[in-house]
Amino acid sequence: MFSEFLQYLFTGITIGATYALIALGFTLIYNASHVINFAQGEFLMIGGMATVSLTAMGVPMLLAIVLAVVLAGVLGIALQRLAIAPARNADVVTLIIITIGASIFIRGLAQLVWGKEYHVMPNFSSDEPIQIFGAVLNTQSLWVLGVGAVLVAVLVYFFTRTLTGKAILATSMNKDAARLVGIRTQVVLMLAFMVSALLGSIAGIVVAPITFTSYDIGIILGLKGFVAAAIGGLGSGVGAVVGGLALGVVEAMAAGYLSSDYKDAVAFSMILVVLFFMPRGLFGAKIVERV
Amino acid sequence: MFKNITRRASTFAAIAAAGLLAINVQAAEPIRIGSFLSVTGPASFLGDPELKTLEMYVEKINADGGVLGRQLELIHYDDAGNASKARNFASRLIRSDRVDIIVGGSTTGATMAAVPMVEQAGVPFISLAGAVVITNPVKKWVFKTPQTDRMAAERVLNDMKARGLTKVGLISGTGGFGSSGREQTLAAAKEMGGIEIVADETYGGSDTDMTAQLTNIRGAEGVQTILNFGFGQGPAIVTRNYAQLGIELPFYQSHGVASDGFLELAGSSADGLRLPASPLLVPDSLPESDPQKPVVEAYKSEYEARWNAKVSTFGAYAYDGLMLAVEAIEKAGTTDKAAVRDALETIQGHVGVTGTFNMSADDHNGLQADSFRILEVQDGGWNLIN
């Protein structure tokens, strides 16, 4: 009985950590620009697919990972420079629609370059799972959790201790005021896209051994990440992490104890319940309308 | 006067010659084989090898002198996996191309969209799609070449029974293939008797972790074996989770994953699992006495030599469809649609790549469950069990 519960919990936390990393990417760009970047899932896909194809070409795993992350970072910058920046005076909804277009474009490109098949990536360490009280834990899950924790710590440090991080926060709070004190808001925005792409691609790489990877893996994972970000409260880093983990655990528990048929329904109803009682999400900022 | 007669005679000769010519033209009129396939789009993995197969064998038959002394002409359209396009193309094949027979319909959706048209127009139609609804209940003009998912379920359950495994945990995908497979498995278990489904779990098409469902099945009372009915990457994830959880029960998959791509994804965790599959996966292991061996080997080598690509079981459905059409036309001795249909219905012992076809008035598929071979994965390769 307890071992089953533990198994569902492990499953939920692993997949939840992935959602949390994706949600953090959404949060980052949302904070800098109030844009919800629907191409976030595509960064995830680029990370996994580029690593797989580079290793297939004979590049050592570690180098392949670094190159894939760099590629995603460049793509993040390109997305901001080529698609978002030219429309800088458009309103937020237009920018969001642009990101949807960009995600379809990137996915199409990936399909042409890498084909439609699913690909495997080997586990980073042993294939032998760990036994804990009768439940098993895939070693790759530990990688997902570990890398996730490190990334969160780095982000917290970046936003609270570095000037660049504070500049991003300042831009999100008041763009005009930020510009007045000498912050180049377009550069800040570019930075936000780059960091968010790096984050997404790293998430895509660490989960690829568990989920496989293909050109369209970003669609559903991106969507779940967005749900996690909305549950946690858009714009809140803590919210993204809590929202992601909560979503993953609820999904796994629903599959285990209720019915696997209703797993996704339960997860998506969660967003309704949370937003009904707390319209800004669990950790959303209180926004006072200025009159 | 004489001049007049000669003129008349020459006119007469000219008319006679023209008449003769007309008869000749009619004799050389090709037999028109119509097809609509999902060559592009999400089901292109079905339509692409099917079209390649039809093209190469129509060429080959024509080079060997055609059928009934007439050449074959292939008229094909790409429905891109879209049922309403399939319906339009079926209508065009019947009305404006006036084909003699249709061999096509990559997906069940495309096939079922075309069925009302062919039934109404009375054109023999050999479908290349899987679901049981196509030929059950029997439709007068509709035939099909692939085995049904019902047969796959029966084949697997029979193999379980033979191994003394009677309590089955079922896990299936929620997509069309998985859910139809689930229904057919439940129905087959009920009908066969002596076998019990003790757990019934599902997973979504893009789920990335099925350990929760497998943990549930493992905990089910008395479960002895597990069957996964699904398509795409889902079954590969189930297979990996199965190995990670260290489940020791005998494991079965469906024919939906009978491809080398699945082995690549599932890796070493697939070792020991069994599934029903076409003999096309194991041509070398078939015994010499197997009547299908030469057909399977010839199709595989000819296809791979011509297209420089790996042969697929889906292309084989098109091969069987075309060969059945040719046999029916030869048997009927004409392309008269009703005669060809009647001939199709009486084909017996037609050895194809997918299986041996024995058509009848109430079986327009003509295959038995044992046309599936049970294969076991060993050391990353397929191994013929029976």
XYZ file of C-alpha atoms in Angstrom:
677
model
C 0.000 0.000 0.000
C 2.679 2.467 1.092
C 5.017 1.329 -1.672
C 2.317 2.075 -4.245
C 1.791 5.547 -2.827
C 5.537 6.128 -2.928
C 5.658 4.949 -6.545
C 2.936 7.401 -7.592
C 4.743 10.142 -5.675
C 8.067 9.455 -7.419
C 6.377 9.412 -10.793
C 4.562 12.645 -10.009
C 7.602 14.490 -8.710
C 9.736 13.514 -11.707
C 7.231 14.675 -14.284
C 6.327 17.630 -12.042
C 9.954 18.794 -11.957
C 9.889 18.873 -15.756
C 6.706 20.937 -15.749
C 8.289 23.268 -13.186
C 11.339 23.914 -15.392
C 9.117 24.725 -18.364
C 6.918 26.922 -16.174
C 10.006 28.848 -15.049
C 10.775 29.644 -18.685
C 7.271 31.035 -19.141
C 7.657 33.052 -15.934
C 10.947 34.585 -16.996
C 9.695 35.995 -20.263
C 6.374 36.970 -18.729
C 8.203 38.956 -16.076
C 10.321 40.804 -18.588
C 7.609 41.581 -21.116
C 4.181 40.316 -19.995
C 4.331 38.100 -23.070
C 3.405 34.438 -22.718
C 5.933 32.753 -24.959
C 4.194 29.781 -26.554
C 7.434 28.795 -28.276
C 8.761 27.703 -24.860
C 8.015 24.039 -25.609
C 10.036 24.334 -28.810
C 13.185 25.268 -26.844
C 12.651 22.046 -24.941
C 12.431 20.110 -28.191
C 15.511 21.817 -29.672
C 17.551 20.843 -26.608
C 16.615 17.162 -26.808
C 16.664 16.766 -30.582
C 19.937 18.639 -31.103
C 21.657 16.552 -28.431
C 20.384 13.310 -29.950
C 21.387 14.234 -33.498
C 24.808 15.534 -32.433
C 25.597 12.361 -30.483
C 24.436 10.344 -33.487
C 27.037 12.233 -35.540
C 29.716 11.089 -33.112
C 30.032 14.169 -30.905
C 30.713 13.198 -27.267
C 27.614 13.454 -25.060
C 28.811 16.342 -22.872
C 29.913 18.463 -25.832
C 26.657 17.665 -27.621
C 24.691 18.917 -24.627
C 26.687 22.157 -24.469
C 26.270 22.740 -28.214
C 22.530 22.020 -28.027
C 22.085 24.501 -25.180
C 24.085 27.114 -27.088
C 21.981 26.467 -30.200
C 18.794 26.988 -28.175
C 20.218 30.196 -26.676
C 21.008 31.544 -30.159
C 17.516 30.579 -31.252
C 16.053 32.426 -28.259
C 17.962 35.572 -29.226
C 16.960 35.168 -32.872
C 13.308 34.760 -31.862
C 13.397 38.026 -29.924
C 15.452 39.934 -32.532
C 13.672 38.724 -35.658
C 10.105 38.186 -34.493
C 9.388 40.119 -31.300
C 11.596 43.224 -31.652
C 10.214 44.360 -35.029
C 6.762 44.414 -33.407
C 7.901 46.147 -30.217
C 5.132 48.724 -30.353
C 2.392 46.157 -30.794
C 0.297 45.197 -27.799
C 0.937 42.076 -25.737
C -1.743 39.941 -27.416
C -0.127 40.498 -30.810
C 3.244 39.461 -29.397
C 1.720 36.299 -27.925
C 0.263 35.432 -31.316
C 3.695 36.004 -32.855
C 5.181 33.445 -30.450
C 2.541 30.913 -31.502
C 3.518 31.496 -35.123
C 7.189 31.170 -34.241
C 6.556 27.867 -32.468
C 4.788 26.427 -35.519
C 7.649 27.642 -37.712
C 10.354 26.127 -35.479
C 8.455 22.840 -35.268
C 8.110 22.690 -39.051
C 11.794 23.384 -39.489
C 12.700 20.677 -36.966
C 10.464 18.218 -38.807
C 12.269 18.959 -42.070
C 15.745 18.715 -40.546
C 15.291 15.817 -38.140
C 12.280 13.941 -39.520
C 9.172 12.772 -37.683
C 10.521 9.776 -35.773
C 10.910 9.515 -32.053
C 14.479 9.269 -30.788
C 16.045 7.798 -27.668
C 18.682 9.345 -25.481
C 20.592 7.096 -23.078
C 20.336 7.704 -19.320
C 23.073 9.990 -17.983
C 24.083 7.409 -15.413
C 23.143 3.800 -14.648
C 20.056 2.218 -16.232
C 19.532 0.269 -13.000
C 16.712 1.920 -11.004
C 16.998 2.536 -7.247
C 14.708 0.651 -4.855
C 13.224 2.612 -1.938
C 10.645 0.940 0.348
C 9.422 -1.239 -2.499
C 9.064 1.635 -4.959
C 11.533 2.192 -7.768
C 13.140 5.442 -8.756
C 14.763 5.891 -12.141
C 18.251 7.389 -11.767
C 17.357 9.875 -14.470
C 14.629 11.246 -12.164
C 17.362 12.228 -9.729
C 19.095 14.072 -12.553
C 15.892 15.918 -13.399
C 15.360 16.893 -9.743
C 19.013 17.809 -9.170
C 19.388 19.879 -12.328
C 16.031 21.514 -11.602
C 17.115 22.485 -8.072
C 20.420 23.919 -9.314
C 18.685 25.944 -12.020
C 16.188 27.372 -9.534
C 19.023 28.352 -7.171
C 20.935 30.004 -10.016
C 17.836 31.912 -11.104
C 17.130 33.155 -7.593
C 20.725 34.338 -7.317
C 20.556 35.957 -10.763
C 17.428 37.958 -9.994
C 18.272 39.050 -6.471
C 22.030 39.489 -6.546
C 23.098 40.576 -10.033
C 22.593 43.926 -11.699
C 21.396 42.304 -14.948
C 18.807 40.290 -13.088
C 17.588 43.357 -11.269
C 17.431 45.188 -14.596
C 15.091 42.526 -15.920
C 12.894 42.840 -12.841
C 12.899 46.612 -13.135
C 11.853 46.416 -16.780
C 8.980 44.142 -15.866
C 7.754 46.493 -13.168
C 7.828 49.675 -15.182
C 9.297 49.771 -18.638
C 9.325 53.563 -18.975
C 10.864 54.152 -15.565
C 13.487 51.493 -16.292
C 14.389 53.240 -19.521
C 14.653 56.541 -17.649
C 17.261 55.150 -15.271
C 19.330 53.938 -18.208
C 18.272 50.318 -18.691
C 18.224 49.296 -22.336
C 14.922 47.481 -22.290
C 15.307 45.797 -25.685
C 18.591 44.230 -24.572
C 16.937 43.142 -21.339
C 14.147 41.529 -23.319
C 16.655 39.732 -25.530
C 18.421 38.497 -22.433
C 15.156 37.187 -21.005
C 14.453 35.221 -24.171
C 17.972 33.810 -24.176
C 17.919 32.717 -20.534
C 14.477 31.231 -20.989
C 15.659 29.305 -24.061
C 18.687 27.997 -22.146
C 16.399 26.887 -19.329
C 13.992 25.182 -21.729
C 16.712 23.363 -23.624
C 18.349 22.070 -20.426
C 14.955 20.797 -19.257
C 14.462 19.148 -22.659
C 17.819 17.405 -22.406
C 17.456 16.017 -18.877
C 13.955 14.646 -19.492
C 14.704 13.205 -22.957
C 15.959 9.848 -21.593
C 12.587 9.447 -19.805
C 10.130 10.821 -22.378
C 11.985 10.159 -25.663
C 12.174 13.136 -27.954
C 10.671 14.116 -31.297
C 9.932 17.247 -33.285
C 6.495 17.670 -31.671
C 7.302 16.849 -28.048
C 7.146 20.587 -27.227
C 3.422 20.938 -27.854
C 2.013 18.997 -24.941
C 4.903 19.566 -22.530
C 4.750 23.285 -23.297
C 1.021 23.289 -22.610
C 1.423 21.461 -19.302
C 4.213 23.877 -18.355
C 1.884 26.772 -19.053
C -0.822 25.195 -16.879
C 1.755 24.823 -14.105
C 2.790 28.461 -14.447
C -0.853 29.607 -14.353
C -1.631 27.505 -11.266
C 1.394 28.906 -9.472
C 0.575 32.428 -10.555
C 2.145 33.846 -13.714
C 5.265 35.772 -12.911
C 6.120 34.029 -9.665
C 9.241 31.844 -9.631
C 8.150 29.995 -6.472
C 4.712 29.622 -8.012
C 6.152 27.996 -11.138
C 8.031 25.403 -9.083
C 5.131 24.654 -6.738
C 2.625 24.668 -9.608
C 4.746 22.253 -11.653
C 5.289 19.802 -8.815
C 1.624 19.978 -7.763
C 0.441 19.316 -11.303
C 2.769 16.325 -11.711
C 1.819 14.766 -8.361
C -1.919 15.305 -8.909
C -1.665 13.668 -12.340
C 0.163 10.625 -10.999
C -2.163 10.235 -8.000
C -5.216 10.555 -10.254
C -3.838 7.875 -12.576
C -3.061 5.628 -9.626
C -6.068 6.031 -7.358
C -8.889 7.301 -9.572
C -8.696 6.210 -13.180
C -6.034 6.662 -15.791
C -8.802 7.805 -18.152
C -9.446 10.924 -16.075
C -5.811 11.741 -15.324
C -5.609 14.712 -17.694
C -9.119 15.836 -16.849
C -8.181 16.029 -13.155
C -5.013 17.956 -13.971
C -6.801 20.464 -16.137
C -9.712 20.859 -13.678
C -7.111 21.831 -11.126
C -6.388 25.013 -13.051
C -10.107 25.860 -12.975
C -10.433 25.315 -9.240
C -7.290 27.272 -8.402
C -8.087 30.174 -10.687
C -11.682 30.271 -9.464
C -10.693 30.841 -5.858
C -7.394 32.597 -6.485
C -7.624 34.372 -9.855
C -3.933 35.300 -9.762
C -2.787 31.767 -9.001
C -1.282 30.386 -5.795
C 1.601 32.844 -5.594
C 0.495 35.516 -8.052
C 1.341 39.123 -7.351
C -1.482 41.284 -6.105
C -2.022 43.882 -8.752
C -3.779 47.053 -7.758
C -5.469 48.845 -10.599
C -4.281 52.416 -10.797
C -7.123 54.837 -11.075
C -19.741 3.951 -113.204
C -16.649 1.903 -112.570
C -15.095 4.873 -110.911
C -18.144 5.108 -108.777
C -17.903 1.487 -107.694
C -14.261 1.758 -106.794
C -15.001 4.856 -104.812
C -17.756 3.059 -102.983
C -15.547 0.067 -102.382
C -12.789 2.176 -101.015
C -15.223 3.974 -98.726
C -16.470 0.609 -97.579
C -12.933 -0.602 -97.024
C -12.142 2.506 -95.094
C -15.170 2.019 -92.883
C -14.294 -1.623 -92.362
C -10.712 -0.695 -91.549
C -11.884 1.945 -89.120
C -14.183 -0.606 -87.519
C -11.336 -3.101 -87.185
C -9.171 -0.401 -85.737
C -11.880 0.441 -83.251
C -12.043 -3.184 -82.154
C -8.273 -3.183 -81.775
C -8.361 -0.025 -79.707
C -10.975 -1.583 -77.485
C -8.824 -4.681 -76.954
C -5.858 -2.540 -75.971
C -7.914 -0.422 -73.576
C -6.096 -0.701 -70.209
C -7.671 -2.069 -67.049
C -8.102 0.923 -64.789
C -7.134 0.418 -61.175
C -8.107 3.320 -58.951
C -6.514 4.200 -55.642
C -6.690 6.874 -52.954
C -3.951 6.686 -50.331
C -2.607 8.821 -47.471
C 0.737 9.438 -49.177
C 1.380 12.649 -47.229
C 0.161 13.863 -43.851
C 0.076 12.101 -40.499
C -0.644 8.655 -41.984
C 2.083 8.914 -44.620
C 3.905 5.983 -43.028
C 0.984 3.891 -44.347
C 0.307 5.536 -47.705
C 3.880 6.022 -48.828
C 4.950 2.351 -48.924
C 1.489 1.413 -50.246
C 1.791 3.713 -53.258
C 5.352 2.585 -53.921
C 4.188 -1.019 -53.858
C 1.256 -0.411 -56.221
C 3.442 1.530 -58.666
C 6.207 -1.052 -58.839
C 3.895 -4.057 -59.219
C 1.665 -2.410 -61.832
C 4.869 -1.755 -63.824
C 6.004 -5.319 -63.296
C 2.681 -6.868 -64.321
C 2.587 -4.679 -67.437
C 6.136 -5.690 -68.373
C 5.051 -9.326 -68.056
C 2.174 -8.792 -70.496
C -0.580 -7.389 -68.324
C -3.814 -9.056 -67.263
C -6.173 -10.719 -69.803
C -3.779 -9.367 -72.450
C -4.530 -5.827 -71.343
C -2.220 -3.376 -69.641
C -2.963 -2.076 -66.146
C -3.349 1.637 -65.565
C -2.959 2.969 -62.013
C -4.930 6.124 -61.225
C -4.113 7.367 -57.751
C -4.886 10.338 -55.525
C -3.403 11.490 -52.223
C -6.055 11.987 -49.527
C -3.410 13.201 -46.994
C -5.163 11.215 -44.262
C -8.303 13.345 -44.629
C -11.567 11.408 -44.753
C -13.559 14.026 -46.663
C -10.846 14.249 -49.322
C -10.917 10.455 -49.541
C -14.637 10.629 -50.207
C -14.159 13.178 -52.995
C -11.410 11.157 -54.625
C -13.445 7.966 -54.432
C -16.251 9.795 -56.180
C -13.867 11.097 -58.863
C -12.432 7.600 -59.405
C -15.910 6.183 -59.901
C -17.563 8.988 -61.886
C -14.909 10.599 -64.057
C -12.042 8.089 -64.150
C -14.487 5.171 -64.486
C -12.113 2.711 -62.828
C -12.747 -1.030 -62.918
C -11.702 -1.673 -59.326
C -10.411 0.351 -56.359
C -7.460 -0.757 -54.228
C -6.792 1.809 -51.527
C -7.890 3.565 -48.357
C -4.870 3.680 -46.030
C -6.804 4.506 -42.886
C -10.080 3.225 -41.495
C -11.474 6.765 -41.594
C -10.691 7.198 -45.299
C -12.061 3.749 -46.104
C -15.333 4.225 -44.270
C -15.822 7.629 -45.943
C -15.583 5.959 -49.362
C -17.739 2.929 -48.536
C -21.158 4.553 -49.234
C -19.934 5.725 -52.669
C -18.649 2.346 -53.821
C -21.664 0.550 -52.422
C -23.984 2.845 -54.332
C -22.006 2.777 -57.588
C -21.244 -0.933 -57.375
C -17.458 -0.906 -57.770
C -15.310 -3.636 -56.180
C -13.210 -2.025 -53.445
C -10.267 -3.619 -51.630
C -9.370 -1.586 -48.533
C -5.924 -1.507 -46.925
C -7.106 -0.401 -43.471
C -7.280 -2.351 -40.240
C -10.458 -1.909 -38.235
C -13.012 -4.666 -37.962
C -15.940 -2.375 -38.945
C -14.842 -2.372 -42.604
C -15.878 -5.945 -43.307
C -18.053 -6.657 -40.287
C -20.950 -6.496 -41.035
C -20.177 -7.631 -44.581
C -20.702 -4.994 -47.277
C -21.420 -6.284 -50.760
C -18.628 -4.467 -52.640
C -16.045 -3.977 -49.868
C -13.091 -6.277 -49.142
C -9.926 -5.739 -47.109
C -6.428 -7.200 -46.818
C -5.025 -6.464 -43.317
C -5.972 -8.631 -40.363
C -8.365 -7.037 -37.884
C -7.409 -5.990 -34.369
C -9.840 -8.670 -33.199
C -7.576 -11.319 -34.733
C -4.527 -9.794 -33.026
C -6.346 -9.945 -29.686
C -7.404 -13.565 -30.257
C -3.912 -14.560 -31.324
C -2.346 -13.042 -28.211
C -4.954 -14.471 -25.827
C -4.510 -17.912 -27.370
C -0.764 -17.748 -26.905
C -1.299 -16.742 -23.266
C -3.662 -19.657 -22.713
C -1.155 -22.039 -24.259
C 1.377 -20.839 -21.686
C -1.147 -21.270 -18.861
C -1.574 -17.543 -18.298
C -5.243 -16.771 -17.733
C -5.353 -13.600 -15.641
C -4.472 -10.664 -17.856
C -3.716 -7.047 -16.988
C -4.589 -4.795 -19.908
C -3.083 -1.376 -20.596
C -4.016 0.516 -23.745
C -3.572 3.866 -25.439
C -6.599 6.143 -25.695
C -6.008 6.767 -29.429
C -8.167 5.105 -32.110
C -5.926 2.067 -32.454
C -5.532 1.494 -28.713
C -9.159 1.972 -27.767
C -10.436 -0.252 -30.572
C -7.845 -2.856 -29.563
C -8.993 -2.613 -25.967
C -12.643 -3.207 -26.920
C -11.742 -6.150 -29.142
C -9.540 -7.680 -26.438
C -12.329 -7.432 -23.866
C -14.827 -8.936 -26.337
C -12.472 -11.722 -27.402
C -11.701 -12.627 -23.775
C -15.407 -12.853 -23.040
C -16.095 -15.011 -26.077
C -13.135 -17.358 -25.682
C -13.747 -18.021 -22.017
C -11.133 -19.294 -19.586
C -9.339 -15.986 -19.679
C -9.978 -13.061 -17.400
C -9.058 -9.384 -17.700
C -8.201 -8.418 -14.117
C -6.973 -4.868 -14.751
C -7.890 -2.347 -17.425
C -5.753 0.808 -17.584
C -5.224 3.461 -20.252
C -2.754 6.212 -21.090
C -2.946 9.288 -23.327
C -1.165 9.520 -26.673
C 1.423 12.004 -25.484
C 1.907 10.741 -21.919
C 5.525 10.408 -20.945
C 5.325 8.117 -17.941
C 3.136 5.054 -17.342
C 4.624 3.758 -14.086
C 1.477 4.683 -12.130
C -0.740 2.538 -14.383
C 1.742 -0.352 -14.367
C 2.031 -0.189 -10.569
C -1.752 -0.492 -10.404
C -1.792 -3.502 -12.719
C 0.996 -5.175 -10.778
C -1.102 -4.804 -7.647
C -4.189 -6.378 -9.267
C -5.367 -9.649 -7.703
C -3.689 -12.690 -9.278
C -2.443 -10.976 -12.442
C -0.223 -13.336 -14.466
C 0.604 -11.440 -17.632
C 0.267 -7.947 -19.103
C -0.868 -6.885 -22.580
C -0.302 -3.401 -24.031
C -2.482 -2.375 -26.988
C -1.168 0.851 -28.469
C 0.570 2.655 -31.262
C 3.472 5.096 -31.605
C 5.940 5.935 -28.849
C 3.547 5.125 -25.957
C 4.150 1.359 -25.999
C 7.919 1.968 -26.014
C 7.581 4.056 -22.837
C 5.375 1.349 -21.290
C 8.060 -1.202 -22.141
C 10.792 0.873 -20.515
C 8.713 1.571 -17.394
C 7.974 -2.164 -17.225
C 11.670 -2.924 -17.080
C 12.394 -0.103 -14.624
C 9.696 -1.304 -12.243
C 11.268 -4.744 -12.439
C 7.978 -6.462 -13.306
C 8.702 -10.137 -13.953
C 5.365 -11.129 -15.545
C 5.369 -12.225 -19.214
C 4.719 -9.151 -21.343
C 2.789 -8.812 -24.638
C 2.480 -5.969 -27.114
C 0.118 -5.636 -30.095
C 0.906 -5.683 -33.825
C 0.828 -1.857 -33.651
C 4.491 -1.785 -32.688
C 5.745 -4.560 -34.951
C 8.492 -2.462 -36.500
C 12.226 -1.978 -36.118
C 11.634 1.601 -34.940
C 9.987 0.221 -31.789
C 12.996 -1.971 -30.991
C 15.246 1.054 -31.307
C 13.151 3.107 -28.857
C 12.546 0.382 -26.303
C 16.121 -0.917 -26.385
C 17.105 -3.750 -24.087
C 13.928 -3.379 -21.996
C 11.991 -5.042 -24.843
C 13.850 -8.325 -24.379
C 11.476 -11.220 -23.806
C 8.260 -9.498 -24.832
C 5.977 -11.162 -27.377
C 3.717 -9.743 -30.050
C 1.639 -10.809 -33.047
C 3.191 -9.683 -36.337
C 3.405 -10.191 -40.065
C 5.833 -12.865 -41.279
C 7.475 -10.042 -43.228
C 9.508 -9.214 -40.097
C 11.147 -12.623 -39.989
C 11.394 -13.934 -43.585
C 14.562 -15.903 -42.840
C 13.127 -17.734 -39.843
C 10.068 -19.050 -41.696
C 10.309 -22.821 -42.222
C 10.854 -24.002 -45.828
C 7.457 -25.712 -45.686
C 5.675 -22.396 -45.124
C 3.777 -21.542 -48.342
C 4.175 -17.830 -47.586
C 7.968 -17.965 -47.443
C 8.696 -17.461 -51.169
C 6.029 -14.720 -51.477
C 7.352 -12.859 -48.449
C 10.978 -13.166 -49.532
C 10.245 -12.053 -53.090
C 8.244 -9.012 -51.974
C 10.898 -7.953 -49.487
C 13.817 -8.246 -51.889
C 12.004 -6.672 -54.840
C 10.743 -3.733 -52.784
C 14.079 -3.069 -51.141
C 15.956 -3.339 -54.437
C 13.588 -0.962 -56.209
C 13.167 1.742 -53.556
C 16.346 1.373 -51.510
C 14.235 1.589 -48.347
C 13.206 -0.930 -45.720
C 10.083 -2.889 -46.532
C 7.055 -2.275 -44.287
C 4.063 -4.418 -43.390
C 1.777 -1.644 -44.664
C 3.150 -1.848 -48.180
C 2.397 -5.571 -48.031
C -1.317 -4.802 -47.586
C -1.224 -2.995 -50.948
C 0.650 -5.898 -52.538
C -2.005 -8.338 -51.360
C -4.789 -5.978 -52.479
C -3.382 -5.653 -56.000
C -2.709 -9.378 -56.365
C -6.225 -10.237 -55.154
C -7.652 -7.786 -57.689
C -5.570 -9.339 -60.479
C -6.598 -12.873 -59.517
C -10.266 -11.886 -59.396
C -10.123 -10.241 -62.834
C -8.338 -13.246 -64.316
C -10.818 -15.579 -62.696
C -13.781 -13.572 -63.970
C -12.187 -13.323 -67.431
C -13.611 -9.832 -67.738
C -13.565 -6.488 -65.982
C -17.334 -6.524 -65.583
C -17.733 -5.166 -62.062
C -20.318 -7.649 -60.806
C -18.344 -10.601 -62.203
C -15.111 -9.368 -60.588
C -16.871 -8.895 -57.273
C -18.285 -12.419 -57.421
C -14.842 -13.765 -58.306
C -13.252 -11.895 -55.371
C -15.729 -13.465 -53.026
C -14.794 -16.990 -54.148
C -11.005 -16.660 -53.979
C -9.586 -19.569 -51.993
C -6.044 -20.302 -50.881
C -4.562 -17.089 -52.255
C -1.113 -16.923 -50.681
C -0.176 -13.329 -49.928
C 2.460 -11.589 -47.847
C 0.064 -10.905 -44.963
C -1.476 -14.366 -44.923
C -3.437 -16.931 -46.916
C -6.778 -15.506 -48.078
C -9.932 -17.640 -48.146
C -12.774 -15.303 -49.090
C -16.434 -16.188 -48.766
C -19.830 -14.533 -48.901
C -19.696 -13.754 -45.185
C -15.960 -13.148 -44.850
C -14.605 -10.341 -47.028
C -11.223 -10.380 -45.318
C -10.471 -14.061 -45.669
C -7.662 -14.219 -43.112
C -7.476 -16.292 -39.958
C -5.962 -15.184 -36.661
C -3.063 -17.586 -37.226
C -1.828 -15.514 -40.168
C -0.263 -13.445 -37.404
C 2.987 -14.986 -36.211
C 3.898 -14.702 -32.558
C 7.348 -13.164 -32.292
C 9.543 -12.735 -29.248
C 12.165 -10.034 -28.882
C 15.543 -11.559 -28.130
C 18.804 -9.597 -28.011
C 17.241 -6.672 -29.834
C 15.924 -8.778 -32.744
C 12.748 -10.606 -33.722
C 12.468 -14.295 -33.073
C 9.732 -16.518 -34.489
C 7.899 -18.477 -31.762
C 5.008 -19.952 -33.787
